[in-house]
Amino acid sequence: MVKFLDKNSGFNQWNANNSAAVKKPRFSGVLWWIILFLISWWLVSVWFGPKKHTDVVATPAPAVDMSAVPSFNESTDVIDARVQGLRINRIQLKDFAKSKKSETDGPVTLLNGDADFAEIGLLATGTTAPAANTAWRVDGTSGIMTWRNADGVSYRRTVSGDNYIITVTDEITNNSGRDISIAPYARIVRDNADKSSAGVFTGAMAYINSDIEREDWRDLDRRAYAYTTTNGFVGFADQYWETFVAIDSPDQTIRMKKLDDNYDVARFQVDAAAGPRQVANGQTETITTHLYAGPREQRILSAAATVIPGVDKTMDYGWFWFLARPMLWALNGLYGIVMNYGVAIILLTLALRGILWPLTRKSYTSMMAMQKMQPEMARIQKLYANDKPRMQMEMMRLYQTHKTSPMSGCLPMLIQIPIFFALYKALLISVQMRSAQFLWISDLAVMDPYFILPVLMGATMWWQQRLQSGGATTGNDVAAQTQRMMKWMPVLFTVMFAWMPAGLVLYWTVSNLFGIGQMYIIKRSTRK
């Protein structure tokens, strides 16, 4: 026994002599990774613009003179579209203004002009098909266009609208005296000037064999993409809007690529081409193509999916979709009651904190137990100052005795991380949140221009951390490292949240205030 004691004593003496040479890290591994994560997230939120690449072999886009092509408008209750031959080159969304600050700005306009358009056309073998500059005979009141080529093949096109969907129906009657084949195609050409915030997918999107394929602007800058599918659609997605074309035909080839032209901004094209259909002499073939142009809103997309299957899957709710969808539903429901999204966010925050109250109470109680442990922890640190392994062992025994953990102070924050990301995504993708006003903030979906909310958030977080810490700890144990790290959290979060959507900062600020109130209630109840 004496030999074992001497051996341990020798080991302890060696540890004391060499403890100065072995420098302990200031933060434990987990806490250090949390800090790196927060800094990385802030960098992503600030720097999100796509880089332009030069290693692209682009396809030239020939200019088309359409001055002789007659046009007419096709309208529904929610959209107004300008149809000019094969092209639809202006779609206005009646229910969405460009800016709520000024009614003179007009409605949101998609596919506006010769540079941005949707083209729904036909390719013929054995005869000729109408081209983009073909002068159709137009009956604008009925949305019917007709054209007959020199071979006796007649083309009748009917353009009709329903909600946010424009349907183009082509009837090809073959009186040429021979069999012909007709292959439908559809394409959308546009630029990427409408860039969105970080965390929201924007770019080209396709529905390929019942799966969604997404290629952002950076991907399209680098290379072109091609897919084969038995059913599908293709188009572009912005932060709040989507435009898709879908040919009602099997065996399609879908492509996404960058165009090379003389426009000031980069332009991109997505297109779909279906297999040829044989039209015997004296027979008529009907081809139908749909164009969706409207908001990225789940209820509207679900209704559109009855016409364009799969379009309801284009919403991007992120990793925590199972939280983002109900939170977005709850926000819209609360807005229907209070008629203000800022107030709706506050009510949602209070509801979430109320649901998490039992877990938060347990965490706060554990932290208060740690505060009462401070004298005993100081005694252990002093007693075993030269025996670090024994000090750590006694500390762990103390934690087990009091049934607490040095990481309990981080638990409330860790609980809110999934909610944070889900709400962040919900705020960014919600078209209803666009231009939503609250007090001095004109748009809850973008950053607070005066940085008032981030400062308030940082102050409330500092107040909350002060209440949780209770007293200072000394030494290099895990609790002391945790407390030193937590002192910097309000500063890190203030800087990080400065560029976050104001609605998200409002949520976190109200959550902090609710947590402060919880701390006072728990402290008062434990004193009785």
Coordinates of C-alpha atoms in Angstrom, one line a residue:
M1 CA 0.0 0.0 0.0
V2 CA 2.9 2.3 0.8
K3 CA 4.3 1.8 -2.6
F4 CA 1.1 2.6 -4.3
L5 CA 0.7 5.8 -2.3
D6 CA 4.3 6.9 -3.1
K7 CA 3.6 6.2 -6.7
N8 CA 0.5 8.3 -6.7
S9 CA 2.3 11.0 -4.8
G10 CA 5.1 11.0 -7.3
F11 CA 2.7 11.2 -10.2
N12 CA 0.9 14.1 -8.5
Q13 CA 4.2 15.9 -8.0
W14 CA 5.1 15.3 -11.6
N15 CA 1.7 16.7 -12.7
A16 CA 2.2 19.8 -10.5
N17 CA 5.7 20.4 -11.9
N18 CA 4.6 20.0 -15.5
S19 CA 1.2 21.7 -15.3
A20 CA 2.7 25.0 -16.1
A21 CA 4.3 23.6 -19.2
V22 CA 1.1 22.1 -20.5
K23 CA -1.2 25.0 -21.5
K24 CA -4.9 24.3 -21.2
P25 CA -7.1 25.6 -23.9
R26 CA -9.1 28.7 -22.9
F27 CA -12.3 27.1 -24.2
S28 CA -13.4 23.5 -24.2
G29 CA -13.8 21.9 -27.6
V30 CA -17.6 22.1 -27.7
L31 CA -17.7 25.8 -26.7
W32 CA -15.0 26.7 -29.2
W33 CA -17.0 25.1 -32.0
I34 CA -20.1 27.0 -30.9
I35 CA -18.1 30.3 -31.3
L36 CA -16.8 29.3 -34.7
F37 CA -20.3 28.4 -35.8
L38 CA -21.7 31.8 -34.8
I39 CA -18.9 33.6 -36.5
S40 CA -19.3 31.5 -39.7
W41 CA -23.1 32.1 -39.7
W42 CA -22.5 35.9 -39.4
L43 CA -20.0 35.8 -42.3
V44 CA -22.6 33.9 -44.4
S45 CA -25.3 36.4 -43.6
V46 CA -23.1 39.3 -44.7
W47 CA -21.5 37.8 -47.7
F48 CA -23.9 36.0 -49.9
G49 CA -23.6 37.4 -53.4
P50 CA -22.8 34.8 -56.1
K51 CA -19.4 35.1 -57.7
K52 CA -19.1 35.4 -61.4
H53 CA -17.1 32.7 -63.1
T54 CA -15.4 33.0 -66.5
D55 CA -15.1 29.3 -67.4
V56 CA -18.4 29.2 -69.2
V57 CA -19.2 28.2 -72.7
A58 CA -22.5 30.1 -73.2
T59 CA -25.0 29.8 -76.0
P60 CA -25.7 32.9 -78.1
A61 CA -29.2 34.3 -78.0
P62 CA -30.1 35.7 -81.4
A63 CA -32.2 38.8 -81.4
V64 CA -35.7 38.5 -82.8
D65 CA -37.6 41.4 -84.4
M66 CA -41.1 41.1 -83.1
S67 CA -42.4 44.5 -84.1
A68 CA -44.8 43.0 -86.6
V69 CA -46.2 40.4 -84.2
P70 CA -49.6 41.5 -82.8
S71 CA -50.2 41.2 -79.0
F72 CA -53.1 41.1 -76.6
N73 CA -53.6 40.8 -72.8
E74 CA -54.8 37.7 -71.0
S75 CA -56.0 38.5 -67.5
T76 CA -57.3 36.7 -64.4
D77 CA -58.3 38.0 -61.0
V78 CA -54.7 37.9 -59.9
I79 CA -52.5 38.4 -63.0
D80 CA -52.3 40.3 -66.2
A81 CA -50.2 38.8 -69.0
R82 CA -49.1 40.3 -72.3
V83 CA -49.1 37.7 -75.1
Q84 CA -47.2 38.3 -78.3
G85 CA -47.0 35.4 -80.7
L86 CA -45.2 32.5 -79.1
R87 CA -44.0 34.7 -76.2
I88 CA -45.5 35.9 -73.0
N89 CA -43.3 38.8 -72.2
R90 CA -44.9 40.6 -69.3
I91 CA -46.8 39.2 -66.3
Q92 CA -48.1 41.6 -63.6
L93 CA -49.2 40.2 -60.2
K94 CA -52.2 42.3 -59.3
D95 CA -52.2 41.5 -55.5
F96 CA -48.5 42.4 -54.9
A97 CA -47.1 45.9 -55.2
K98 CA -43.5 46.5 -55.9
S99 CA -43.3 48.6 -52.7
K100 CA -45.9 49.3 -50.0
K101 CA -44.3 52.7 -49.5
S102 CA -45.6 54.1 -52.8
E103 CA -48.7 53.0 -54.6
T104 CA -47.4 54.6 -57.8
D105 CA -44.7 51.9 -58.2
G106 CA -47.3 49.5 -59.6
P107 CA -47.6 45.8 -59.2
V108 CA -44.8 43.2 -59.3
T109 CA -43.9 42.4 -62.8
L110 CA -42.3 39.1 -63.9
L111 CA -40.8 38.3 -67.4
N112 CA -40.8 41.9 -68.4
G113 CA -39.7 42.8 -71.9
D114 CA -37.7 41.4 -74.8
A115 CA -34.9 40.2 -72.6
D116 CA -37.1 38.3 -70.1
F117 CA -39.9 36.2 -71.5
A118 CA -41.5 32.8 -71.7
E119 CA -41.8 31.2 -75.1
I120 CA -44.1 28.3 -75.9
G121 CA -43.5 27.0 -79.4
L122 CA -43.5 24.1 -81.8
L123 CA -40.9 22.4 -84.0
A124 CA -42.1 20.7 -87.2
T125 CA -40.8 18.0 -89.5
G126 CA -42.2 17.7 -93.0
T127 CA -43.6 21.2 -92.9
T128 CA -43.1 24.6 -91.2
A129 CA -44.1 25.8 -87.7
P130 CA -44.8 29.3 -86.5
A131 CA -41.6 31.1 -85.3
A132 CA -41.2 33.8 -82.6
N133 CA -41.7 36.6 -85.2
T134 CA -44.6 35.0 -87.0
A135 CA -47.5 37.4 -87.4
W136 CA -50.6 35.5 -86.1
R137 CA -54.2 36.5 -86.7
V138 CA -55.3 37.4 -83.2
D139 CA -58.7 37.6 -81.6
G140 CA -57.8 39.3 -78.4
T141 CA -61.2 39.1 -76.8
S142 CA -61.3 35.3 -76.9
G143 CA -57.5 34.7 -76.6
I144 CA -57.4 32.7 -79.9
M145 CA -54.6 33.0 -82.4
T146 CA -54.5 31.4 -85.8
W147 CA -51.9 30.9 -88.5
R148 CA -51.8 28.8 -91.7
N149 CA -48.6 27.9 -93.5
A150 CA -48.0 27.4 -97.2
D151 CA -48.4 23.6 -97.0
G152 CA -52.0 23.9 -95.7
V153 CA -51.2 23.1 -92.1
S154 CA -53.3 25.2 -89.7
Y155 CA -52.3 26.2 -86.2
R156 CA -54.9 27.4 -83.7
R157 CA -53.6 28.6 -80.3
T158 CA -55.9 29.3 -77.4
V159 CA -54.4 31.2 -74.4
S160 CA -56.5 31.1 -71.2
G161 CA -55.7 32.0 -67.6
D162 CA -56.9 30.6 -64.3
N163 CA -55.5 32.1 -61.0
Y164 CA -51.7 32.2 -61.5
I165 CA -51.6 29.6 -64.3
I166 CA -51.7 30.5 -68.0
T167 CA -52.6 27.5 -70.3
V168 CA -51.6 27.5 -73.9
T169 CA -53.5 24.9 -76.1
D170 CA -52.3 24.3 -79.6
E171 CA -54.4 22.5 -82.2
I172 CA -52.5 21.5 -85.3
T173 CA -54.6 20.4 -88.3
N174 CA -52.8 18.7 -91.1
N175 CA -54.2 19.3 -94.6
S176 CA -50.8 19.1 -96.4
G177 CA -51.5 15.8 -98.1
R178 CA -48.7 14.0 -96.2
D179 CA -47.9 13.0 -92.7
I180 CA -46.0 15.4 -90.5
S181 CA -44.5 15.4 -87.0
I182 CA -44.8 18.2 -84.4
A183 CA -42.6 18.5 -81.3
P184 CA -43.5 21.0 -78.5
Y185 CA -41.0 23.1 -76.6
A186 CA -41.1 25.7 -73.9
R187 CA -38.5 28.0 -72.5
I188 CA -38.0 30.9 -70.1
V189 CA -35.3 33.5 -70.5
R190 CA -34.4 35.9 -67.8
D191 CA -31.6 37.5 -65.8
N192 CA -30.6 37.0 -62.2
A193 CA -30.8 40.7 -61.1
D194 CA -33.3 39.8 -58.3
K195 CA -30.9 38.3 -55.8
S196 CA -32.2 37.2 -52.4
S197 CA -30.9 37.0 -48.9
A198 CA -28.7 34.3 -47.7
G199 CA -30.4 31.0 -46.8
V200 CA -33.0 31.2 -49.6
F201 CA -32.5 29.2 -52.8
T202 CA -32.7 31.2 -56.0
G203 CA -31.9 30.0 -59.5
A204 CA -33.2 27.3 -61.8
M205 CA -35.4 24.5 -60.6
A206 CA -36.8 21.5 -62.4
Y207 CA -39.1 18.6 -61.5
I208 CA -37.3 15.5 -62.9
N209 CA -38.9 12.0 -62.5
S210 CA -40.8 13.1 -59.3
D211 CA -37.7 14.8 -57.8
I212 CA -36.8 18.4 -57.5
E213 CA -33.4 19.5 -59.0
R214 CA -32.0 22.9 -58.0
E215 CA -29.1 24.7 -59.6
D216 CA -28.4 28.2 -58.2
W217 CA -27.0 31.1 -60.2
R218 CA -23.4 30.1 -59.4
D219 CA -23.9 26.6 -60.7
L220 CA -25.4 28.0 -63.9
D221 CA -22.5 30.3 -64.3
R222 CA -20.1 27.3 -64.3
R223 CA -21.9 24.8 -66.6
A224 CA -25.0 23.8 -68.3
Y225 CA -27.3 21.0 -67.1
A226 CA -29.5 18.5 -69.0
Y227 CA -32.0 15.9 -67.8
T228 CA -34.4 13.4 -69.3
T229 CA -37.7 12.8 -67.6
T230 CA -41.1 11.1 -68.2
N231 CA -42.9 14.1 -66.6
G232 CA -41.9 17.4 -65.1
F233 CA -41.5 21.2 -65.4
V234 CA -38.7 23.7 -65.3
G235 CA -38.3 27.3 -64.4
F236 CA -36.8 29.9 -62.1
A237 CA -37.3 30.7 -58.4
D238 CA -36.6 34.0 -56.6
Q239 CA -37.0 34.7 -53.0
Y240 CA -40.8 35.4 -53.3
W241 CA -41.7 34.5 -56.9
E242 CA -41.6 31.5 -59.2
T243 CA -42.0 31.0 -63.0
F244 CA -42.4 27.5 -64.4
V245 CA -43.3 25.9 -67.7
A246 CA -44.8 22.4 -68.0
I247 CA -45.5 20.6 -71.3
D248 CA -48.3 18.1 -71.0
S249 CA -46.3 15.4 -72.8
P250 CA -44.1 12.4 -71.8
D251 CA -40.4 11.8 -72.6
Q252 CA -39.0 15.3 -72.2
T253 CA -35.5 16.7 -72.2
I254 CA -35.0 19.6 -69.8
R255 CA -32.0 21.9 -69.8
M256 CA -30.6 24.8 -67.8
K257 CA -27.9 27.1 -69.1
K258 CA -26.4 30.5 -69.3
L259 CA -26.8 32.6 -72.5
D260 CA -24.2 34.7 -74.1
D261 CA -25.6 38.0 -75.4
N262 CA -25.0 41.8 -75.4
Y263 CA -27.2 42.6 -72.3
D264 CA -25.7 44.4 -69.3
V265 CA -26.5 41.6 -66.9
A266 CA -26.1 37.8 -67.3
R267 CA -29.1 36.0 -68.7
F268 CA -30.1 32.4 -68.3
Q269 CA -32.4 30.0 -70.0
V270 CA -34.3 26.9 -68.9
D271 CA -36.2 24.9 -71.5
A272 CA -38.2 21.7 -72.0
A273 CA -38.6 19.8 -75.2
A274 CA -41.0 16.8 -75.7
G275 CA -40.8 14.1 -78.2
P276 CA -42.4 14.5 -81.7
R277 CA -46.0 13.7 -82.3
Q278 CA -47.1 12.2 -85.6
V279 CA -50.0 14.1 -87.3
A280 CA -51.5 12.1 -90.2
N281 CA -52.9 13.9 -93.2
G282 CA -56.4 15.1 -92.4
Q283 CA -55.9 14.7 -88.6
T284 CA -55.7 17.2 -85.8
E285 CA -53.3 17.0 -82.8
T286 CA -53.7 18.9 -79.6
I287 CA -50.8 19.9 -77.4
T288 CA -51.2 21.7 -74.0
T289 CA -48.6 23.7 -72.1
H290 CA -48.9 25.4 -68.7
L291 CA -47.1 28.4 -67.4
Y292 CA -47.1 29.3 -63.6
A293 CA -46.1 32.8 -62.7
G294 CA -46.8 33.8 -59.1
P295 CA -45.8 33.8 -55.5
R296 CA -43.9 31.2 -53.5
E297 CA -46.7 30.5 -51.2
Q298 CA -47.7 27.0 -50.1
R299 CA -51.4 27.4 -50.3
I300 CA -51.3 28.8 -53.9
L301 CA -48.7 26.3 -55.0
S302 CA -50.8 23.4 -53.6
A303 CA -53.7 24.6 -55.7
A304 CA -51.5 24.9 -58.8
A305 CA -50.3 21.4 -58.3
T306 CA -53.6 20.1 -59.5
V307 CA -52.7 21.4 -62.9
I308 CA -48.8 21.2 -62.7
P309 CA -48.0 18.1 -60.5
G310 CA -45.1 18.6 -58.2
V311 CA -45.1 22.4 -58.2
D312 CA -46.1 22.3 -54.5
K313 CA -42.7 20.7 -53.7
T314 CA -40.7 23.8 -54.8
M315 CA -41.0 25.5 -51.4
D316 CA -37.6 25.5 -49.6
Y317 CA -38.2 25.2 -45.9
G318 CA -34.6 24.2 -45.0
W319 CA -33.3 21.5 -42.7
F320 CA -35.9 22.2 -40.0
W321 CA -38.9 22.1 -42.4
F322 CA -40.9 20.2 -39.8
L323 CA -40.8 23.3 -37.7
A324 CA -40.7 26.0 -40.4
R325 CA -44.0 24.9 -42.0
P326 CA -46.1 25.0 -38.8
M327 CA -44.4 28.2 -37.7
L328 CA -45.3 29.9 -40.9
W329 CA -48.8 28.6 -40.7
A330 CA -49.0 29.9 -37.1
L331 CA -47.6 33.3 -38.1
N332 CA -50.2 33.7 -40.9
G333 CA -52.9 32.6 -38.5
L334 CA -52.0 35.1 -35.9
Y335 CA -51.7 37.8 -38.5
G336 CA -55.3 37.1 -39.5
I337 CA -56.3 38.0 -35.9
V338 CA -54.0 41.0 -35.1
M339 CA -53.4 42.2 -38.6
N340 CA -49.7 43.0 -37.9
Y341 CA -46.8 40.6 -38.4
G342 CA -44.7 42.3 -35.8
V343 CA -47.4 41.6 -33.2
A344 CA -47.8 38.1 -34.6
I345 CA -44.1 37.4 -34.1
I346 CA -44.4 38.6 -30.5
L347 CA -47.4 36.4 -29.8
L348 CA -45.7 33.4 -31.5
T349 CA -42.6 34.0 -29.3
L350 CA -44.6 34.1 -26.1
A351 CA -46.4 30.9 -27.2
L352 CA -43.1 29.1 -27.9
R353 CA -41.5 30.1 -24.6
G354 CA -44.6 29.0 -22.8
I355 CA -44.4 25.6 -24.4
L356 CA -40.7 25.3 -23.4
W357 CA -41.4 26.6 -19.9
P358 CA -40.9 23.2 -18.1
L359 CA -37.6 22.5 -19.7
T360 CA -36.4 26.1 -19.3
R361 CA -37.4 26.0 -15.6
K362 CA -35.4 22.9 -15.1
S363 CA -32.4 24.5 -16.8
Y364 CA -32.6 27.7 -14.7
T365 CA -33.0 25.7 -11.5
S366 CA -29.9 23.7 -12.4
M367 CA -28.0 27.0 -12.9
M368 CA -29.1 28.3 -9.6
A369 CA -27.9 25.1 -8.0
M370 CA -24.5 25.8 -9.6
Q371 CA -24.4 29.2 -8.1
K372 CA -24.9 27.7 -4.6
M373 CA -22.0 25.4 -5.4
Q374 CA -19.6 28.2 -5.9
P375 CA -18.1 28.2 -2.3
E376 CA -17.5 24.4 -2.4
M377 CA -16.0 24.7 -5.9
A378 CA -13.6 27.4 -4.7
R379 CA -12.6 25.2 -1.8
I380 CA -11.9 22.3 -4.1
Q381 CA -9.9 24.5 -6.5
K382 CA -7.8 25.8 -3.6
L383 CA -7.3 22.4 -2.0
Y384 CA -6.2 20.6 -5.2
A385 CA -4.5 23.4 -6.9
N386 CA -1.4 21.2 -7.6
D387 CA -3.4 18.1 -8.4
K388 CA -5.4 18.8 -11.6
P389 CA -6.7 15.3 -12.2
R390 CA -8.0 15.1 -8.6
M391 CA -9.5 18.5 -8.9
Q392 CA -11.5 17.5 -12.0
M393 CA -12.6 14.3 -10.3
E394 CA -13.8 16.1 -7.3
M395 CA -15.6 18.7 -9.5
M396 CA -17.4 15.9 -11.4
R397 CA -18.4 14.3 -8.1
L398 CA -19.7 17.7 -6.9
Y399 CA -21.8 18.0 -10.0
Q400 CA -23.2 14.5 -9.6
T401 CA -24.1 15.2 -5.9
H402 CA -26.0 18.3 -6.8
K403 CA -27.5 16.7 -10.0
T404 CA -26.4 19.6 -12.2
S405 CA -24.1 20.2 -15.2
P406 CA -21.7 23.0 -16.1
M407 CA -23.3 23.2 -19.5
S408 CA -26.8 23.9 -18.1
G409 CA -26.3 27.7 -18.8
C410 CA -26.1 26.9 -22.6
L411 CA -29.2 24.7 -22.6
P412 CA -31.8 27.4 -23.2
M413 CA -29.8 28.7 -26.1
L414 CA -29.3 25.3 -27.6
I415 CA -33.0 24.5 -27.3
Q416 CA -33.8 27.6 -29.4
I417 CA -31.3 26.9 -32.3
P418 CA -33.8 24.7 -34.3
I419 CA -36.5 27.2 -33.6
F420 CA -34.1 30.0 -34.7
F421 CA -33.3 28.4 -38.0
A422 CA -36.9 27.4 -38.7
L423 CA -38.2 30.9 -38.0
Y424 CA -35.3 32.4 -40.1
K425 CA -36.4 30.4 -43.1
A426 CA -40.1 31.1 -42.5
L427 CA -39.4 34.8 -42.4
L428 CA -37.3 34.8 -45.6
I429 CA -39.6 32.7 -47.8
S430 CA -42.9 34.2 -46.6
V431 CA -44.3 36.5 -49.3
Q432 CA -46.8 37.8 -46.8
M433 CA -43.8 39.0 -44.7
R434 CA -42.5 41.1 -47.6
S435 CA -42.8 44.8 -46.7
A436 CA -44.5 43.9 -43.4
Q437 CA -44.2 47.0 -41.2
F438 CA -43.8 47.2 -37.4
L439 CA -43.1 50.5 -35.6
W440 CA -40.1 52.1 -37.3
I441 CA -39.3 49.0 -39.4
S442 CA -40.7 49.1 -42.9
D443 CA -39.9 45.5 -43.8
L444 CA -39.5 42.7 -41.2
A445 CA -38.0 40.4 -43.8
V446 CA -34.8 42.6 -44.0
M447 CA -32.3 44.0 -41.5
D448 CA -33.2 46.9 -39.2
P449 CA -31.8 49.9 -41.0
Y450 CA -31.1 51.7 -37.7
F451 CA -29.7 48.7 -35.8
I452 CA -32.1 49.5 -32.9
L453 CA -33.4 46.0 -32.5
P454 CA -29.9 44.3 -32.6
V455 CA -28.7 46.6 -29.8
L456 CA -31.8 45.9 -27.8
M457 CA -31.3 42.2 -28.4
G458 CA -27.7 42.4 -27.2
A459 CA -28.7 44.4 -24.1
T460 CA -31.4 42.0 -23.1
M461 CA -29.1 39.0 -23.7
W462 CA -26.4 40.6 -21.5
W463 CA -29.1 41.2 -18.8
Q464 CA -30.2 37.6 -19.1
Q465 CA -26.6 36.3 -18.8
R466 CA -26.0 38.5 -15.8
L467 CA -29.0 37.0 -14.0
Q468 CA -27.9 33.5 -15.0
S469 CA -24.3 33.8 -13.9
G470 CA -25.0 34.8 -10.4
G471 CA -21.4 35.2 -9.4
A472 CA -17.9 35.0 -10.8
T473 CA -16.0 31.7 -11.0
T474 CA -12.3 31.3 -11.0
G475 CA -9.9 28.7 -12.3
N476 CA -9.8 26.8 -15.5
D477 CA -12.6 24.2 -14.8
V478 CA -15.4 23.8 -17.3
A479 CA -17.8 26.1 -15.4
A480 CA -15.3 28.9 -15.4
Q481 CA -14.6 28.5 -19.1
T482 CA -18.3 28.4 -19.8
Q483 CA -18.9 31.6 -17.9
R484 CA -16.0 33.4 -19.6
M485 CA -17.3 32.4 -23.0
M486 CA -20.9 33.4 -22.1
K487 CA -19.7 36.9 -21.4
W488 CA -18.9 37.4 -25.0
M489 CA -22.1 35.9 -26.3
P490 CA -24.1 39.2 -26.3
V491 CA -21.4 40.9 -28.3
L492 CA -21.2 38.1 -30.8
F493 CA -24.9 37.9 -31.2
T494 CA -25.3 41.6 -31.5
V495 CA -22.8 41.7 -34.4
M496 CA -24.3 38.6 -36.0
F497 CA -27.9 39.7 -35.8
A498 CA -27.2 43.2 -37.1
W499 CA -27.7 41.9 -40.7
M500 CA -30.4 39.4 -39.9
P501 CA -34.1 39.9 -40.8
A502 CA -35.7 42.4 -38.3
G503 CA -38.5 39.9 -37.6
L504 CA -35.9 37.3 -36.4
V505 CA -34.2 39.9 -34.1
L506 CA -37.6 40.9 -32.8
Y507 CA -38.3 37.2 -31.9
W508 CA -35.0 36.8 -30.1
T509 CA -35.4 40.1 -28.2
V510 CA -38.8 39.2 -27.0
S511 CA -37.6 35.7 -26.1
N512 CA -34.8 37.2 -24.0
L513 CA -37.3 39.5 -22.2
F514 CA -39.5 36.5 -21.5
G515 CA -36.5 34.6 -20.2
I516 CA -35.6 37.5 -17.9
G517 CA -39.1 37.4 -16.5
Q518 CA -38.8 33.6 -16.0
M519 CA -35.6 34.0 -14.1
Y520 CA -37.2 36.5 -11.6
I521 CA -40.2 34.2 -11.1
I522 CA -38.0 31.2 -10.5
K523 CA -35.7 33.1 -8.1
R524 CA -38.7 34.4 -6.2
S525 CA -40.3 31.0 -5.9
T526 CA -37.0 29.4 -4.6
R527 CA -36.7 32.0 -1.8
K528 CA -40.0 31.2 -0.3

